[in-house]
C-alpha cells in the first residue's frame, strides 16, 4: 500500500481519533482520576520518619 491508497483517508482517521480521545478525557467517570492527578503536587508529604523533604541543604 502506498500514499495514494490510504492518504486521502488520513485526515478523516485523525479527526475520528481526536474526537474519540477528547470524549474519553471528558467522560465523567474519569473526573476523579484526573482531579487526583492534578492535585498530586499540592499534597503534603507524610509525617513518617525518613520522608522529610530535602531542599539540598545540610543542617549543622
CSV table of N, CA, C and O in Angstrom, one decimal:
chain,number,residue,atom,x,y,z
A,1,UNK,N,0.8,-1.2,0.0
A,1,UNK,CA,0.0,0.0,0.0
A,1,UNK,C,0.9,1.2,0.0
A,1,UNK,O,1.9,1.3,0.6
A,2,UNK,N,0.4,2.2,-0.7
A,2,UNK,CA,1.2,3.5,-0.7
A,2,UNK,C,0.2,4.7,-0.3
A,2,UNK,O,-0.9,4.5,0.0
A,3,UNK,N,0.8,5.8,-0.4
A,3,UNK,CA,0.0,7.0,0.0
A,3,UNK,C,-1.2,7.2,-0.9
A,3,UNK,O,-2.2,7.7,-0.4
A,4,UNK,N,-1.2,6.9,-2.1
A,4,UNK,CA,-2.3,7.1,-3.0
A,4,UNK,C,-3.5,6.3,-2.6
A,4,UNK,O,-4.7,6.7,-2.8
A,5,UNK,N,-3.3,5.2,-1.9
A,5,UNK,CA,-4.4,4.3,-1.5
A,5,UNK,C,-5.0,4.8,-0.2
A,5,UNK,O,-6.3,5.0,-0.1
A,6,UNK,N,-4.2,5.0,0.8
A,6,UNK,CA,-4.8,5.4,2.1
A,6,UNK,C,-4.6,6.9,2.5
A,6,UNK,O,-5.2,7.3,3.5
A,7,UNK,N,-3.9,7.6,1.7
A,7,UNK,CA,-3.6,9.0,2.0
A,7,UNK,C,-4.8,9.9,2.1
A,7,UNK,O,-5.0,10.7,3.1
A,8,UNK,N,-5.8,9.8,1.2
A,8,UNK,CA,-7.0,10.7,1.3
A,8,UNK,C,-7.8,10.4,2.5
A,8,UNK,O,-8.6,11.3,2.9
A,9,UNK,N,-7.7,9.2,3.2
A,9,UNK,CA,-8.5,8.9,4.4
A,9,UNK,C,-7.8,9.3,5.7
A,9,UNK,O,-8.4,9.3,6.7
A,10,UNK,N,-6.6,9.7,5.6
A,10,UNK,CA,-5.8,10.0,6.8
A,10,UNK,C,-6.4,11.2,7.6
A,10,UNK,O,-6.5,11.1,8.8
A,11,UNK,N,-6.9,12.3,7.0
A,11,UNK,CA,-7.5,13.4,7.8
A,11,UNK,C,-8.8,12.9,8.5
A,11,UNK,O,-9.0,13.3,9.6
A,12,UNK,N,-9.5,12.1,7.9
A,12,UNK,CA,-10.7,11.5,8.5
A,12,UNK,C,-10.4,10.7,9.7
A,12,UNK,O,-11.0,10.8,10.8
A,13,UNK,N,-9.4,9.8,9.5
A,13,UNK,CA,-9.0,8.9,10.6
A,13,UNK,C,-8.4,9.7,11.7
A,13,UNK,O,-8.7,9.5,12.9
A,14,UNK,N,-7.6,10.7,11.4
A,14,UNK,CA,-7.1,11.6,12.5
A,14,UNK,C,-8.2,12.3,13.2
A,14,UNK,O,-8.1,12.5,14.5
A,15,UNK,N,-9.2,12.8,12.5
A,15,UNK,CA,-10.3,13.5,13.2
A,15,UNK,C,-11.1,12.6,14.1
A,15,UNK,O,-11.4,13.0,15.2
A,16,UNK,N,-11.3,11.4,13.6
A,16,UNK,CA,-12.1,10.4,14.5
A,16,UNK,C,-11.3,10.1,15.7
A,16,UNK,O,-11.8,10.1,16.8
A,17,UNK,N,-10.0,9.9,15.6
A,17,UNK,CA,-9.1,9.6,16.8
A,17,UNK,C,-9.1,10.8,17.7
A,17,UNK,O,-9.2,10.6,18.9
A,18,UNK,N,-9.0,12.0,17.2
A,18,UNK,CA,-9.0,13.2,18.0
A,18,UNK,C,-10.3,13.3,18.8
A,18,UNK,O,-10.3,13.5,20.0
A,19,UNK,N,-11.5,13.1,18.2
A,19,UNK,CA,-12.7,13.2,18.9
A,19,UNK,C,-12.9,12.1,19.9
A,19,UNK,O,-13.5,12.3,20.9
A,20,UNK,N,-12.4,10.9,19.6
A,20,UNK,CA,-12.5,9.8,20.5
A,20,UNK,C,-11.7,10.1,21.7
A,20,UNK,O,-12.2,9.8,22.9
A,21,UNK,N,-10.5,10.6,21.6
A,21,UNK,CA,-9.7,10.9,22.7
A,21,UNK,C,-10.3,12.1,23.5
A,21,UNK,O,-10.3,12.1,24.8
A,22,UNK,N,-10.8,13.0,22.8
A,22,UNK,CA,-11.5,14.2,23.5
A,22,UNK,C,-12.7,13.7,24.4
A,22,UNK,O,-12.8,14.1,25.5
A,23,UNK,N,-13.5,12.8,23.8
A,23,UNK,CA,-14.6,12.2,24.6
A,23,UNK,C,-14.1,11.4,25.7
A,23,UNK,O,-14.8,11.4,26.8
A,24,UNK,N,-13.1,10.7,25.6
A,24,UNK,CA,-12.5,9.8,26.6
A,24,UNK,C,-12.0,10.7,27.8
A,24,UNK,O,-12.3,10.4,29.0
A,25,UNK,N,-11.4,11.7,27.5
A,25,UNK,CA,-10.8,12.6,28.6
A,25,UNK,C,-12.0,13.3,29.3
A,25,UNK,O,-11.9,13.5,30.5
A,26,UNK,N,-13.0,13.7,28.6
A,26,UNK,CA,-14.1,14.4,29.2
A,26,UNK,C,-15.2,13.5,29.8
A,26,UNK,O,-16.2,14.1,30.3
A,27,UNK,N,-15.0,12.2,29.7
A,27,UNK,CA,-16.1,11.3,30.2
A,27,UNK,C,-16.1,11.5,31.8
A,27,UNK,O,-15.1,11.6,32.4
A,28,UNK,N,-17.3,11.6,32.3
A,28,UNK,CA,-17.5,11.8,33.8
A,28,UNK,C,-16.8,10.8,34.7
A,28,UNK,O,-16.4,11.1,35.8
A,29,UNK,N,-16.7,9.6,34.3
A,29,UNK,CA,-16.1,8.5,35.2
A,29,UNK,C,-14.6,8.8,35.4
A,29,UNK,O,-14.1,8.2,36.3
A,30,UNK,N,-14.0,9.5,34.5
A,30,UNK,CA,-12.6,9.8,34.6
A,30,UNK,C,-12.2,11.0,35.4
A,30,UNK,O,-11.1,11.3,35.7
A,31,UNK,N,-13.3,11.8,35.8
A,31,UNK,CA,-13.1,13.1,36.5
A,31,UNK,C,-12.3,12.9,37.8
A,31,UNK,O,-11.3,13.7,38.1
A,32,UNK,N,-12.6,11.9,38.6
A,32,UNK,CA,-11.9,11.8,39.9
A,32,UNK,C,-10.4,11.4,39.7
A,32,UNK,O,-9.6,11.9,40.4
A,33,UNK,N,-10.2,10.6,38.7
A,33,UNK,CA,-8.8,10.2,38.4
A,33,UNK,C,-7.9,11.4,38.0
A,33,UNK,O,-6.8,11.6,38.5
A,34,UNK,N,-8.5,12.2,37.1
A,34,UNK,CA,-7.8,13.4,36.7
A,34,UNK,C,-7.7,14.5,37.8
A,34,UNK,O,-6.7,15.2,37.9
A,35,UNK,N,-8.7,14.6,38.6
A,35,UNK,CA,-8.6,15.5,39.7
A,35,UNK,C,-7.5,15.1,40.7
A,35,UNK,O,-6.8,15.9,41.2
A,36,UNK,N,-7.4,13.8,41.0
A,36,UNK,CA,-6.3,13.3,41.9
A,36,UNK,C,-5.0,13.6,41.3
A,36,UNK,O,-4.1,14.0,42.0
A,37,UNK,N,-4.8,13.4,40.0
A,37,UNK,CA,-3.5,13.6,39.4
A,37,UNK,C,-3.2,15.1,39.4
A,37,UNK,O,-2.0,15.5,39.5
A,38,UNK,N,-4.2,16.0,39.2
A,38,UNK,CA,-3.9,17.4,39.2
A,38,UNK,C,-3.5,17.9,40.6
A,38,UNK,O,-2.8,18.9,40.7
A,39,UNK,N,-4.0,17.3,41.6
A,39,UNK,CA,-3.7,17.7,43.0
A,39,UNK,C,-2.5,17.1,43.6
A,39,UNK,O,-2.1,17.4,44.7
A,40,UNK,N,-1.9,16.2,42.9
A,40,UNK,CA,-0.7,15.5,43.4
A,40,UNK,C,0.4,16.4,43.9
A,40,UNK,O,1.0,16.2,44.9
A,41,UNK,N,0.8,17.4,43.1
A,41,UNK,CA,1.9,18.3,43.5
A,41,UNK,C,1.6,19.1,44.8
A,41,UNK,O,2.5,19.6,45.5
A,42,UNK,N,0.3,19.3,45.1
A,42,UNK,CA,-0.1,20.1,46.2
A,42,UNK,C,-0.3,19.3,47.5
A,42,UNK,O,-0.4,19.9,48.6
A,43,UNK,N,-0.2,17.9,47.4
A,43,UNK,CA,-0.4,17.1,48.6
A,43,UNK,C,0.8,17.2,49.5
A,43,UNK,O,2.0,17.3,49.1
A,44,UNK,N,0.6,17.2,50.8
A,44,UNK,CA,1.6,17.3,51.8
A,44,UNK,C,2.3,15.9,51.9
A,44,UNK,O,1.6,14.9,51.8
A,45,UNK,N,3.6,15.9,52.1
A,45,UNK,CA,4.2,14.6,52.4
A,45,UNK,C,3.8,14.0,53.7
A,45,UNK,O,3.4,14.7,54.6
A,46,UNK,N,3.9,12.7,53.8
A,46,UNK,CA,3.5,12.1,55.1
A,46,UNK,C,4.5,12.4,56.2
A,46,UNK,O,5.6,12.8,55.9
A,47,UNK,N,4.0,12.4,57.4
A,47,UNK,CA,4.9,12.7,58.6
A,47,UNK,C,5.6,11.5,59.1
A,47,UNK,O,5.9,11.4,60.3
A,48,UNK,N,5.9,10.5,58.3
A,48,UNK,CA,6.7,9.4,58.7
A,48,UNK,C,8.1,9.7,58.8
A,48,UNK,O,8.6,10.5,58.0
A,49,UNK,N,8.9,9.1,59.7
A,49,UNK,CA,10.3,9.3,59.7
A,49,UNK,C,11.0,8.8,58.4
A,49,UNK,O,10.6,7.8,57.9
A,50,UNK,N,11.9,9.6,57.9
A,50,UNK,CA,12.6,9.2,56.7
A,50,UNK,C,11.9,9.8,55.4
A,50,UNK,O,12.4,9.6,54.4
A,51,UNK,N,10.8,10.4,55.6
A,51,UNK,CA,10.1,11.1,54.4
A,51,UNK,C,10.2,12.6,54.5
A,51,UNK,O,9.4,13.2,53.9
A,52,UNK,N,11.2,13.1,55.1
A,52,UNK,CA,11.4,14.5,55.2
A,52,UNK,C,11.8,15.1,53.8
A,52,UNK,O,12.6,14.5,53.1
A,53,UNK,N,11.2,16.2,53.4
A,53,UNK,CA,11.5,16.8,52.2
A,53,UNK,C,12.9,17.5,52.3
A,53,UNK,O,13.1,18.2,53.3
A,54,UNK,N,13.7,17.3,51.4
A,54,UNK,CA,15.1,17.9,51.4
A,54,UNK,C,15.2,19.0,50.4
A,54,UNK,O,14.8,18.8,49.3
A,55,UNK,N,15.7,20.1,50.9
A,55,UNK,CA,15.9,21.2,50.0
A,55,UNK,C,17.4,21.3,49.5
A,55,UNK,O,17.8,22.2,48.9
A,56,UNK,N,18.2,20.3,49.8
A,56,UNK,CA,19.5,20.2,49.4
A,56,UNK,C,20.5,20.8,50.4
A,56,UNK,O,21.7,20.7,50.2
A,57,UNK,N,20.1,21.3,51.5
A,57,UNK,CA,20.9,21.9,52.5
A,57,UNK,C,21.2,20.9,53.6
A,57,UNK,O,20.4,20.1,53.9
A,58,UNK,N,22.4,21.0,54.1
A,58,UNK,CA,22.8,20.1,55.2
A,58,UNK,C,22.8,20.9,56.5
A,58,UNK,O,23.4,22.0,56.6
A,59,UNK,N,22.0,20.5,57.5
A,59,UNK,CA,21.8,21.2,58.7
A,59,UNK,C,23.0,20.9,59.6
A,59,UNK,O,23.5,19.8,59.7
A,60,UNK,N,23.6,21.9,60.2
A,60,UNK,CA,24.7,21.8,61.1
A,60,UNK,C,24.3,21.9,62.6
A,60,UNK,O,23.4,22.4,63.0
